[in-house]
Amino acid sequence: MAIQKKSNIHILDGNQAAAIAAKLSRVQVIAAYPITPQTPLTEQLSQYVEAGELQAEYVAVESEHSAMAVCTSASLVGARTFTATSSHGLAYMHEMLHWAAGARLPIVLACVNRAIGAPWNVLNDQQDSISQRDTGWIQIYCRNNQEIMDTVIQAYRIAEIVHVPVMVCYDGYILSHTEMPVDIPDQKDVDRYLPPYKPHTVLDPANPKNYNLVTLANPRVGVDGKLCHGYMELRYLLQEALQNSRETILQAGKEFNEVFGRDYANMFWEDREDAEIIIVAMGSLAMEAIVAADMLREEGIRVGVLGLRVFRPFPKSDVVRALRKSKLIVVFDKNISYGSEGATCSEIKSALYGTYINASIRNFIVGLGGRDVKARELVDATRKAIASLKETVINPDYPEWICQI
Amino acid sequence: MAQKSSLNNRPLEIRWHGRGGQGAITAAKIIAQAAYVKGYQGVTAAPSFGAERRGAPVSASTRISHEPVLVVSQVENPDIVVVLDHTLLKYPDVTQGLGKNGWLVVNSPLPPKELGIKGEFNIATADATKVCQDLGLIVAGLVIVNTAILGAVIKATRIVDLPTLEKVMRERFSNSTVDINLAAINKTHEITKLAK
Amino acid sequence: MGTRECNHICDESSPGIGEAGITGEWRIVVPSIDEKKCIPARSNKPTCFLCWLYCPEAVITKGIPPSINLEYCKGCGICSQVCPVQAITMLPEEKM
Ligand code: SF4
Ligand code: SF4
């Protein structure tokens, strides 16, 4: 830790941590629709506004689609905006997620990860946010409630520099409803870390502008005689912003450490004595994986753990560096890209292509719809993956599922 | 942030059983907070996940450790099981996984030996319902035993002491209700019967 | 030459006549204002101007009577729909 600060630790659940972080970030407009397991978060925020503890406009909308529409409009006119949702709510927001990213608005959204129907299920997996992978948002996953607190604050810092919205994802119930010690940052420190929002678009009646109108395929000369981007140039710029955001994310983590004494990178790398077997997991499961790695170590199997934090932009080069000594990579996904495999597994494979790393990869789908995932199940799966190397080192086309079928 | 596993120091695990509205979750949180105040770095408190209905059996869990708790899966082998409503004892999942030397703490008018529960664990009982009735700890017709039973839990298990619990209670409860709750805890602590 | 120096990161433009090109080329019917009916023309007062307000191409002036820039009037007919006294008729383009 860079500095020793007086800590202000409270026992908080994940939703409380996110609400306090939004308040500390001095959000100005909140538009949200309640949905399990996100509900306590929006309740808490509306209470802050009602009690005058947070100088913000709380817009009680009739749907998540409208929530994101309000956030985009508010962000466009210069307000720092926050919303939160889960599952079907996020799916319903899908169209406006594209809009927020396309308009390059630094909105922060807390996604309390929950399964999607049919059939109905209110419990945790990561299918909801993974399904929004290609909307142009930065996605960051948290392992515990301290990370939720810290990541929401960092998210504004990142979003407002790179002008890309950030989705802060954390596991429903497992984090959202579980209390644990969380150090609440000092408002003065947060203000120091997070300067007021300066919008890149300013709606000014004295100098009217059009934003995000019909944009033709090719660049064209505007009425003021300037050559303007066509649709494709704007898409390129969004991709470029995400590609380049790695540096900003790392810098935001470093500066966070300087102010708050907690260090963040774009992934969590638990190096274990040059382990050749690496377990990969994202979200709270990356904590359980550390317990599993310790259990395996007691059996004499050396295992490292790679906890994915930033999923978009996917930190290819950093992941490759972490996996450079690996012979076997065991990827656990709480999501499934139907007809293919777990989304993080695909990313790992893609990152390794063309490198000298020639590791076998085994993918397990776990924990869908709140199915409990125990450390010993991760241990069993890893052992099974090790045993499978005797038969073939070739990577299977499809993942295995840890379920009872 | 590097995380160190707490495996060498497996967290102490408590599972709480009650009925929706009895406050099992609050009890789970109070003990977690008290343990933190007592110096345990790692504590977690969680409800059973999903929808909860008044009157229906619910559970909650607390984990306590000297290091940050990394286990996020549900409690399987609790060291302590606390039952807020003895009518729940008929369900086998209440004592499931409770290990040797563990504690079963039950709100019951019966002494431990007469509960008719077989197992290799220790049993503590206290009639928290009567304590609360006598003190008038009743909200909307429901006797609120979740704080009282904490007296039995800490007498049996000594996770935290009474002064620490009182400190946490004073933080969490308003002045108007804290004293009656503390009286319930103290009284239940006093009358708890232990069978090892 | 690319668009890099257009330093906008989302689509942003200044509103103005001709923003969508020479929209007069789109027209198949053309608005014609009857000065005997048009309120500002009849009263000689700067009033009404609903056609000016509603024209999506902003090609109507607030004159007495209002005038229409036919280079960019796209012939949508909104002005004729909003005119409270039916002073604007849409005529086939070739009859002009
Ligand atoms: S509103 Fe009238 S003047 Fe304006 S573009 Fe349409 S037809 Fe032409
Ligand atoms: S709307 Fe009709 S009456 Fe009004 S100014 Fe236009 S043409 Fe004249």
XYZ file of C-alpha atoms and ligand atoms in Angstrom:
713
model
C 0.000 0.000 0.000
C 1.294 3.379 -0.994
C 0.074 5.274 2.017
C -1.416 4.402 5.334
C -4.715 6.172 5.705
C -7.090 6.127 8.579
C -9.697 3.640 7.509
C -13.414 4.086 7.826
C -14.585 0.509 7.609
C -18.261 -0.359 7.676
C -19.951 -3.692 7.139
C -21.799 -3.193 3.863
C -23.491 -5.256 1.205
C -22.633 -4.718 -2.446
C -25.656 -2.568 -3.206
C -24.894 -0.263 -0.285
C -21.289 0.004 -1.449
C -22.413 0.991 -4.964
C -24.906 3.543 -3.625
C -22.333 5.181 -1.367
C -19.820 5.233 -4.221
C -22.316 6.957 -6.518
C -23.002 9.501 -3.781
C -19.293 10.085 -3.181
C -18.892 10.566 -6.939
C -21.421 13.399 -6.677
C -23.688 12.093 -9.404
C -26.144 14.731 -10.578
C -28.803 12.702 -12.337
C -29.954 9.201 -11.438
C -32.540 7.459 -13.564
C -33.331 3.890 -12.658
C -36.074 1.322 -12.518
C -36.022 -1.181 -9.664
C -35.349 -4.841 -10.424
C -34.176 -7.709 -8.219
C -31.395 -7.885 -7.024
C -30.543 -4.262 -7.829
C -33.577 -2.781 -5.976
C -31.936 -1.878 -2.622
C -29.334 0.161 -4.513
C -31.895 2.407 -6.201
C -33.904 2.645 -2.970
C -30.821 3.821 -1.139
C -30.030 6.434 -3.780
C -33.572 7.791 -3.830
C -33.371 8.090 -0.036
C -30.139 10.073 -0.302
C -31.805 12.453 -2.744
C -34.987 12.679 -0.675
C -33.021 13.417 2.491
C -31.009 16.101 0.713
C -27.745 14.203 1.321
C -27.148 14.020 -2.408
C -27.728 17.004 -4.669
C -29.090 15.073 -7.596
C -32.177 14.722 -9.718
C -33.695 11.261 -9.205
C -35.849 10.446 -12.206
C -38.288 7.634 -11.467
C -38.773 6.213 -14.933
C -41.243 3.601 -16.145
C -38.662 1.296 -17.712
C -34.962 0.643 -18.099
C -35.113 1.800 -21.702
C -36.276 5.186 -20.453
C -33.702 5.111 -17.658
C -30.890 4.979 -20.175
C -32.657 7.519 -22.399
C -32.754 9.935 -19.449
C -29.101 9.222 -18.674
C -28.010 9.891 -22.253
C -29.941 13.167 -22.408
C -28.697 14.300 -19.007
C -25.136 13.354 -19.829
C -25.358 15.184 -23.146
C -26.290 18.423 -21.401
C -23.457 18.047 -18.933
C -24.651 16.099 -15.886
C -22.776 13.241 -14.246
C -25.267 10.406 -14.476
C -25.734 7.035 -12.828
C -28.052 4.115 -13.335
C -28.237 0.522 -12.207
C -30.055 -2.554 -13.381
C -29.981 -6.327 -13.712
C -30.943 -9.100 -16.072
C -34.114 -8.349 -18.048
C -33.719 -4.691 -17.190
C -30.336 -4.582 -18.882
C -31.705 -6.516 -21.835
C -34.541 -4.018 -22.141
C -31.957 -1.228 -22.082
C -30.000 -2.795 -24.926
C -30.913 -0.291 -27.635
C -30.081 2.696 -25.464
C -26.777 1.117 -24.367
C -25.684 1.347 -27.991
C -26.901 4.916 -28.070
C -24.981 5.946 -24.941
C -21.747 4.484 -26.274
C -22.300 5.790 -29.799
C -22.891 9.281 -28.414
C -19.709 8.813 -26.341
C -21.347 9.676 -23.039
C -19.508 8.856 -19.795
C -22.455 7.233 -18.038
C -21.755 4.729 -15.274
C -24.090 1.774 -14.879
C -24.007 -0.739 -12.044
C -25.055 -4.114 -13.396
C -26.020 -6.438 -10.575
C -25.459 -9.677 -12.454
C -28.491 -11.929 -12.666
C -29.657 -14.732 -14.924
C -32.083 -14.084 -17.790
C -35.310 -15.987 -18.550
C -36.952 -18.070 -19.818
C -37.436 -19.612 -17.322
C -37.678 -16.943 -14.638
C -34.741 -16.829 -12.295
C -33.669 -13.976 -10.016
C -30.321 -15.450 -9.021
C -26.797 -14.805 -10.182
C -24.906 -15.494 -13.347
C -23.220 -13.153 -15.828
C -25.315 -13.789 -18.921
C -26.943 -10.347 -18.695
C -23.837 -8.190 -19.005
C -22.007 -10.614 -21.273
C -24.957 -10.340 -23.670
C -24.203 -6.588 -23.868
C -20.571 -7.224 -24.761
C -20.757 -5.565 -28.172
C -22.552 -2.345 -27.235
C -19.312 -0.369 -26.946
C -19.265 -0.089 -23.143
C -16.250 -0.669 -20.968
C -17.059 -3.593 -18.656
C -15.394 -4.068 -15.280
C -16.189 -6.971 -12.934
C -15.812 -6.874 -9.154
C -14.805 -9.674 -6.800
C -15.966 -8.157 -3.527
C -17.767 -5.149 -2.102
C -14.636 -3.046 -1.609
C -13.978 -3.423 -5.311
C -17.556 -2.325 -6.044
C -17.037 0.839 -4.002
C -13.671 1.607 -5.580
C -14.625 0.633 -9.122
C -17.693 2.884 -9.318
C -15.498 5.855 -8.370
C -12.786 4.826 -10.832
C -15.430 4.266 -13.507
C -16.286 7.972 -13.606
C -12.635 8.882 -13.819
C -12.114 6.486 -16.720
C -15.377 7.264 -18.528
C -14.888 11.018 -18.410
C -11.372 10.786 -19.817
C -12.022 8.358 -22.660
C -15.675 9.348 -23.230
C -16.920 5.800 -23.127
C -19.631 4.615 -20.709
C -18.610 2.096 -18.068
C -20.583 -0.863 -16.774
C -19.541 -1.911 -13.274
C -20.656 -5.521 -12.896
C -21.023 -7.429 -9.642
C -22.643 -10.723 -8.787
C -26.242 -10.554 -7.634
C -26.865 -11.783 -4.072
C -23.334 -13.222 -3.728
C -22.108 -9.632 -3.484
C -25.206 -7.443 -3.738
C -26.832 -8.950 -0.632
C -23.783 -10.149 1.300
C -22.303 -7.850 3.907
C -18.565 -7.588 4.384
C -16.114 -4.959 5.628
C -15.733 -2.039 3.214
C -13.531 0.993 3.688
C -15.602 4.056 2.764
C -13.388 6.690 1.122
C -13.326 10.213 2.409
C -15.392 12.705 0.374
C -12.439 15.097 0.218
C -10.238 12.380 -1.270
C -12.894 11.421 -3.805
C -13.224 15.069 -4.831
C -9.483 15.224 -5.275
C -9.465 12.049 -7.352
C -12.543 12.861 -9.394
C -12.728 16.401 -10.779
C -16.150 17.707 -11.881
C -17.496 16.360 -15.164
C -16.650 18.416 -18.249
C -18.909 17.352 -21.100
C -17.572 17.163 -24.640
C -20.950 18.231 -25.944
C -22.575 21.397 -24.691
C -26.163 22.125 -25.501
C -26.403 25.873 -25.686
C -29.521 27.593 -27.074
C -27.360 30.530 -28.158
C -25.233 28.205 -30.275
C -27.523 25.376 -31.342
C -26.028 22.075 -32.470
C -27.306 18.844 -33.872
C -26.229 15.653 -32.139
C -26.391 12.159 -33.546
C -28.711 12.904 -36.450
C -28.924 10.727 -39.526
C -25.291 10.280 -40.445
C -24.467 9.178 -43.942
C -22.154 6.332 -44.809
C -19.497 8.628 -46.189
C -17.957 11.754 -44.687
C -19.574 14.948 -45.928
C -19.010 18.656 -45.730
C -21.193 20.323 -43.094
C -22.974 23.670 -43.543
C -19.998 25.327 -41.889
C -17.765 23.962 -44.641
C -15.973 21.407 -42.462
C -15.557 17.782 -43.504
C -17.474 15.744 -40.921
C -17.097 12.090 -39.971
C -19.325 9.587 -41.682
C -20.931 6.782 -39.686
C -17.960 4.493 -40.121
C -15.417 7.059 -38.942
C -17.450 7.508 -35.743
C -17.504 3.741 -35.225
C -13.757 3.628 -35.748
C -13.291 6.323 -33.122
C -15.321 4.344 -30.586
C -13.228 1.248 -31.206
C -10.060 3.343 -30.999
C -11.229 4.836 -27.692
C -11.751 1.358 -26.226
C -8.434 0.119 -27.580
C -6.647 3.079 -26.038
C -8.582 3.012 -22.764
C -6.240 0.339 -21.352
C -3.733 3.030 -20.400
C -6.406 5.211 -18.821
C -7.794 2.287 -16.833
C -4.326 1.363 -15.542
C -3.578 5.008 -14.773
C -6.904 5.415 -12.960
C -6.022 2.355 -10.857
C -2.559 3.685 -10.094
C -3.808 7.119 -9.132
C -6.514 5.519 -7.032
C -3.774 3.743 -5.117
C -1.952 7.015 -4.589
C -5.012 8.633 -3.037
C -6.732 5.701 -1.322
C -4.016 3.115 -0.832
C -5.702 0.353 -2.800
C -4.080 -0.807 -6.014
C -5.971 -1.802 -9.151
C -4.914 -3.057 -12.569
C -7.019 -4.491 -15.379
C -6.895 -8.005 -13.955
C -6.021 -9.808 -10.729
C -3.028 -12.044 -11.068
C -2.323 -14.493 -8.253
C 1.089 -15.799 -9.205
C 1.814 -19.077 -7.508
C 5.410 -20.254 -7.823
C 5.464 -20.245 -11.620
C 2.414 -22.428 -11.831
C 1.884 -24.156 -15.145
C -1.802 -24.622 -14.462
C -3.899 -21.479 -14.374
C -7.509 -21.127 -13.291
C -9.348 -18.218 -14.907
C -12.559 -16.765 -13.483
C -14.370 -13.427 -13.420
C -16.276 -11.713 -10.608
C -16.705 -13.206 -7.146
C -15.858 -16.643 -8.515
C -12.268 -15.435 -8.842
C -12.178 -15.344 -5.014
C -13.499 -18.869 -4.642
C -10.880 -19.886 -7.239
C -8.092 -18.739 -4.904
C -9.445 -21.085 -2.247
C -9.535 -23.867 -4.862
C -5.933 -23.119 -5.888
C -4.842 -23.397 -2.258
C -6.624 -26.730 -1.919
C -4.843 -28.009 -5.022
C -1.533 -26.763 -3.706
C -2.037 -28.848 -0.599
C -2.181 -31.838 -2.958
C 1.076 -30.722 -4.534
C -0.523 -29.288 -7.681
C 0.764 -25.797 -8.379
C -2.011 -23.589 -9.659
C -2.182 -19.867 -10.359
C -5.352 -17.816 -10.548
C -6.128 -15.176 -13.134
C -9.088 -13.073 -12.048
C -10.484 -11.126 -14.965
C -11.434 -7.592 -14.020
C -11.723 -5.572 -17.230
C -13.606 -7.621 -19.799
C -13.970 -4.761 -22.307
C -11.473 -3.672 -23.518
C -10.146 -7.216 -23.120
C -6.545 -6.892 -21.880
C -5.026 -9.250 -24.437
C -1.354 -8.463 -23.959
C -1.610 -8.474 -20.166
C -3.426 -11.785 -20.189
C -0.795 -13.266 -22.494
C 1.927 -12.093 -20.136
C 0.154 -13.657 -17.160
C -0.303 -16.933 -19.016
C 3.184 -17.087 -20.527
C 4.303 -20.109 -18.511
C 0.997 -21.928 -18.631
C 0.608 -25.452 -19.969
C -3.043 -25.843 -18.979
C -5.617 -23.091 -18.647
C -8.901 -23.930 -16.929
C -11.512 -21.287 -17.647
C -14.708 -21.089 -15.600
C -17.519 -19.095 -17.168
C -20.790 -17.999 -15.563
C -22.189 -17.390 -19.025
C -22.530 -19.264 -22.275
C -22.361 -18.055 -25.846
C -24.812 -20.639 -27.115
C -23.437 -22.857 -29.838
C -19.920 -21.830 -28.918
C -18.425 -21.644 -25.431
C -18.030 -19.359 -22.417
C -17.313 -15.785 -23.421
C -14.144 -15.370 -21.368
C -12.778 -18.630 -22.739
C -13.180 -17.315 -26.284
C -11.301 -14.178 -25.300
C -8.434 -16.154 -23.785
C -8.144 -18.343 -26.885
C -8.200 -15.308 -29.125
C -5.541 -13.554 -27.029
C -3.223 -16.578 -27.217
C -3.488 -17.050 -30.969
C -0.183 -16.485 -32.691
C 1.805 -16.292 -29.457
C 4.376 -18.912 -28.507
C 2.079 -20.077 -25.711
C 0.707 -23.428 -26.668
C -1.384 -24.291 -23.651
C -4.331 -26.640 -23.532
C -7.544 -24.899 -22.601
C -10.497 -26.450 -20.800
C -13.697 -24.494 -20.358
C -16.328 -25.204 -17.710
C -19.720 -23.540 -17.562
C -20.704 -23.076 -13.922
C -23.056 -21.269 -11.613
C -25.851 -20.411 -14.040
C -29.074 -19.179 -12.453
C -27.553 -19.071 -8.983
C -26.214 -22.632 -8.947
C -23.776 -22.626 -6.047
C -20.136 -23.086 -7.097
C -17.949 -24.525 -4.368
C -14.172 -24.398 -4.234
C -14.054 -28.189 -4.214
C -16.034 -28.270 -7.478
C -13.412 -26.015 -9.030
C -10.791 -28.386 -7.630
C -12.549 -31.438 -9.120
C -12.916 -29.742 -12.497
C -9.255 -28.751 -12.507
C -8.222 -32.299 -11.636
C -10.437 -33.577 -14.436
C -8.846 -31.111 -16.843
C -5.388 -32.310 -15.795
C -6.418 -35.937 -16.324
C -7.860 -35.138 -19.761
C -4.403 -34.076 -20.929
C -3.386 -37.736 -20.905
C -5.966 -38.408 -23.619
C -5.447 -35.356 -25.760
C -3.898 -31.938 -25.517
C -6.203 -30.627 -28.222
C -8.681 -28.012 -27.105
C -12.241 -29.301 -27.272
C -14.736 -27.409 -29.429
C -17.283 -27.077 -26.676
C -17.209 -26.505 -22.930
C -18.129 -28.943 -20.199
C -20.945 -28.036 -17.862
C -20.853 -28.575 -14.136
C -24.469 -29.604 -13.716
C -26.380 -32.786 -13.141
C -27.563 -33.713 -16.614
C -4.969 -6.169 -4.786
C -3.463 -9.498 -3.846
C -5.769 -11.701 -1.852
C -4.508 -14.286 0.567
C -6.524 -17.392 1.058
C -7.892 -17.994 4.498
C -7.713 -21.763 4.036
C -5.207 -22.315 6.834
C -7.593 -20.453 9.006
C -10.900 -21.794 7.744
C -13.630 -19.292 8.567
C -16.034 -20.079 11.351
C -19.394 -20.642 9.721
C -22.786 -19.981 11.262
C -26.090 -20.857 9.621
C -29.246 -19.235 10.873
C -32.721 -20.709 10.457
C -35.891 -18.803 11.093
C -39.130 -17.804 9.495
C -39.507 -14.797 7.228
C -40.073 -11.758 9.457
C -38.264 -13.119 12.509
C -35.056 -11.294 11.721
C -32.624 -14.173 11.174
C -30.779 -12.048 8.623
C -30.408 -9.169 11.034
C -29.035 -11.581 13.638
C -26.514 -12.867 11.084
C -25.408 -9.289 10.407
C -25.162 -8.259 14.064
C -22.856 -11.157 14.896
C -20.716 -10.416 11.838
C -20.364 -6.799 12.848
C -19.616 -7.708 16.463
C -16.928 -10.143 15.328
C -15.386 -7.416 13.180
C -15.395 -5.018 16.120
C -13.746 -7.786 18.142
C -10.874 -7.822 15.648
C -11.746 -10.425 13.039
C -10.621 -9.004 9.661
C -12.857 -11.223 7.585
C -16.578 -11.322 8.180
C -19.479 -11.886 5.807
C -23.211 -12.035 6.428
C -25.685 -13.122 3.796
C -29.353 -13.993 3.526
C -30.403 -17.130 1.716
C -30.563 -15.948 -1.883
C -33.815 -15.265 -3.678
C -37.341 -14.294 -2.720
C -38.363 -14.370 0.920
C -41.883 -14.676 2.274
C -43.170 -13.871 5.705
C -43.613 -17.010 7.764
C -41.803 -19.280 5.328
C -38.590 -20.971 6.470
C -35.573 -18.781 5.682
C -31.896 -19.094 6.387
C -28.914 -16.802 6.586
C -25.216 -17.240 7.119
C -22.279 -15.591 8.828
C -18.603 -16.282 8.215
C -15.941 -15.092 10.631
C -12.193 -15.264 10.066
C -8.963 -13.573 11.045
C -8.242 -13.030 7.338
C -10.476 -11.687 4.561
C -13.100 -14.273 3.642
C -12.634 -15.496 0.079
C -15.296 -18.208 0.096
C -18.422 -16.917 -1.636
C -20.305 -20.198 -1.990
C -23.003 -21.175 0.430
C -22.276 -22.606 3.859
C -22.168 -26.396 3.718
C -20.604 -27.489 6.977
C -21.545 -24.933 9.592
C -19.761 -24.835 12.926
C -22.841 -23.338 14.490
C -26.517 -23.644 13.605
C -28.943 -21.222 15.219
C -32.659 -21.982 15.106
C -34.959 -19.069 15.901
C -38.118 -21.131 15.736
C -38.027 -24.650 17.173
C -40.849 -25.784 14.880
C -38.218 -25.754 12.144
C -36.323 -28.614 13.811
C -38.516 -31.103 12.003
C -36.796 -30.218 8.725
C -33.627 -32.285 8.289
C -31.805 -29.522 6.376
C -31.661 -27.454 9.565
C -28.920 -29.576 11.143
C -27.446 -30.739 7.841
C -23.678 -30.551 7.709
C -23.327 -29.522 11.349
C -20.062 -31.102 12.392
C -18.646 -32.730 15.475
C -18.010 -30.262 18.262
C -20.340 -27.847 16.526
C -23.137 -26.057 18.304
C -26.864 -26.255 17.728
C -28.488 -23.251 19.402
C -32.269 -23.429 19.589
C -34.945 -21.091 20.821
C -36.968 -23.664 22.740
C -38.624 -24.042 26.146
C -37.133 -27.555 26.394
C -33.724 -28.322 27.864
C -31.184 -29.628 25.288
C -31.563 -33.311 26.220
C -35.311 -33.228 25.676
C -35.191 -31.769 22.169
C -35.022 -35.246 20.710
C -32.224 -34.279 18.319
C -29.456 -36.766 17.749
C -26.022 -35.724 16.562
C -22.409 -35.447 17.539
C -22.745 -31.731 18.125
C -23.352 -29.762 21.307
C -26.751 -28.276 21.991
C -27.811 -25.070 23.712
C -31.396 -24.030 24.318
C -33.109 -21.008 25.762
C -36.739 -19.938 25.798
C -36.100 -16.664 24.014
C -39.748 -16.399 23.044
C -40.794 -16.276 26.700
C -38.062 -13.750 27.505
C -39.272 -11.495 24.711
C -42.924 -11.933 25.628
C -42.178 -10.975 29.223
C -40.301 -7.889 28.032
C -42.967 -6.992 25.487
C -40.634 -7.359 22.509
C -43.510 -7.828 20.107
C -43.917 -6.084 16.750
C -47.115 -6.395 14.729
C -48.142 -9.456 16.747
C -44.826 -11.198 16.120
C -42.469 -11.976 19.012
C -39.064 -10.696 17.895
C -36.461 -13.178 19.132
C -33.599 -12.456 16.793
C -31.658 -10.283 19.224
C -32.504 -12.338 22.322
C -31.169 -15.533 20.776
C -27.784 -13.834 20.354
C -27.442 -14.125 24.127
C -27.660 -17.903 23.804
C -25.320 -17.975 20.796
C -22.519 -16.120 22.536
C -22.979 -18.024 25.793
C -22.553 -21.325 23.967
C -19.871 -20.346 21.486
C -18.085 -17.330 23.005
C -17.476 -15.831 19.537
C -17.854 -12.372 21.018
C -18.479 -11.081 24.529
C -21.521 -9.272 25.856
C -19.895 -5.788 25.976
C -18.898 -6.030 22.274
C -22.378 -7.138 21.358
C -23.834 -4.264 23.341
C -21.568 -1.797 21.544
C -22.753 -3.034 18.147
C -26.381 -3.072 19.269
C -26.082 0.565 20.328
C -24.755 1.430 16.861
C -27.479 -0.399 14.989
C -30.565 0.293 17.100
C -32.257 3.515 18.066
C -32.120 4.663 21.671
C -35.767 3.823 22.177
C -35.434 0.148 21.273
C -31.878 -0.753 22.174
C -32.398 -1.173 25.902
C -35.240 -3.645 25.646
C -33.254 -5.655 23.104
C -30.191 -5.633 25.343
C -32.326 -6.757 28.272
C -33.568 -9.644 26.141
C -30.006 -10.606 25.195
C -28.816 -10.512 28.797
C -31.772 -12.468 30.120
C -31.472 -15.126 27.417
C -27.727 -15.337 28.029
C -28.474 -15.992 31.692
C -31.048 -18.755 31.161
C -29.321 -20.617 28.323
C -28.801 -24.300 29.070
C -25.807 -26.045 27.549
C -25.312 -29.730 26.827
C -21.879 -30.785 25.554
C -7.551 13.631 -46.603
C -9.339 12.013 -43.694
C -11.790 13.345 -41.186
C -9.336 13.225 -38.245
C -9.292 17.015 -37.928
C -13.027 17.045 -37.443
C -12.465 16.857 -33.700
C -15.940 15.640 -32.809
C -16.116 12.230 -31.170
C -19.821 11.774 -31.715
C -21.942 13.045 -34.561
C -22.166 16.788 -34.148
C -23.108 19.413 -36.685
C -24.386 22.951 -36.867
C -28.003 23.207 -37.869
C -28.569 25.196 -41.044
C -30.288 25.401 -44.367
C -29.017 22.793 -46.772
C -27.791 20.441 -44.059
C -29.225 17.459 -45.917
C -28.007 18.586 -49.333
C -29.950 20.403 -52.071
C -33.321 19.218 -50.863
C -35.160 21.278 -53.475
C -34.325 18.444 -55.862
C -36.595 16.114 -53.887
C -39.724 18.164 -54.530
C -42.630 16.830 -56.562
C -45.228 19.236 -55.124
C -44.494 22.844 -54.337
C -46.071 25.103 -51.692
C -47.797 28.239 -52.910
C -48.954 30.954 -50.465
C -52.223 32.720 -51.157
C -51.644 36.293 -49.946
C -55.369 36.935 -49.790
C -55.673 34.317 -47.037
C -52.287 34.487 -45.242
C -52.797 36.260 -41.892
C -49.617 38.433 -41.827
C -50.228 39.493 -45.441
C -53.884 40.362 -44.773
C -53.279 42.164 -41.471
C -49.850 43.539 -42.378
C -48.648 42.398 -38.961
C -45.791 40.001 -38.052
C -48.006 37.307 -36.615
C -48.889 33.621 -37.000
C -45.778 32.272 -38.809
C -46.763 28.700 -37.980
C -45.411 27.627 -41.355
C -42.037 29.161 -40.419
C -42.063 27.355 -37.074
C -42.936 23.954 -38.459
C -40.919 23.848 -41.670
C -38.407 21.014 -41.063
C -35.926 22.540 -43.499
C -36.166 26.030 -41.982
C -36.611 27.565 -45.430
C -39.561 29.859 -44.682
C -38.851 33.456 -43.681
C -40.874 35.493 -41.192
C -41.681 38.069 -43.882
C -44.942 39.747 -44.802
C -45.914 37.629 -46.599
C -43.585 34.732 -45.687
C -41.320 33.593 -48.494
C -39.998 30.114 -49.223
C -36.487 29.278 -50.424
C -37.288 26.811 -53.177
C -33.703 25.670 -53.587
C -34.096 23.767 -50.306
C -37.884 23.423 -49.857
C -38.341 19.646 -50.165
C -42.065 19.794 -50.833
C -43.110 17.901 -47.689
C -46.315 19.923 -47.323
C -46.076 20.369 -43.561
C -46.496 24.140 -43.976
C -49.751 23.645 -45.834
C -50.990 21.249 -43.120
C -50.250 23.608 -40.220
C -51.548 26.816 -41.817
C -54.651 27.707 -39.767
C -56.347 29.449 -42.724
C -55.395 27.036 -45.498
C -53.349 29.737 -47.223
C -50.765 27.268 -48.530
C -51.636 24.905 -51.379
C -49.342 22.215 -52.668
C -49.225 22.381 -56.480
C -47.718 19.821 -58.860
C -44.120 20.769 -59.528
C -44.447 21.050 -63.367
C -47.299 23.553 -63.133
C -44.957 26.119 -61.587
S -42.714 22.833 -44.853
Fe -43.331 23.792 -46.769
S -41.650 25.163 -47.236
Fe -40.889 23.766 -45.711
S -39.937 22.146 -46.875
Fe -42.005 21.504 -46.487
S -43.142 22.172 -48.242
Fe -41.238 23.291 -48.294
S -49.206 29.569 -41.473
Fe -50.517 30.291 -43.087
S -51.374 32.169 -42.269
Fe -49.673 31.626 -40.942
S -47.998 32.813 -41.780
Fe -47.905 30.798 -42.748
S -49.063 31.006 -44.606
Fe -49.551 32.773 -43.366
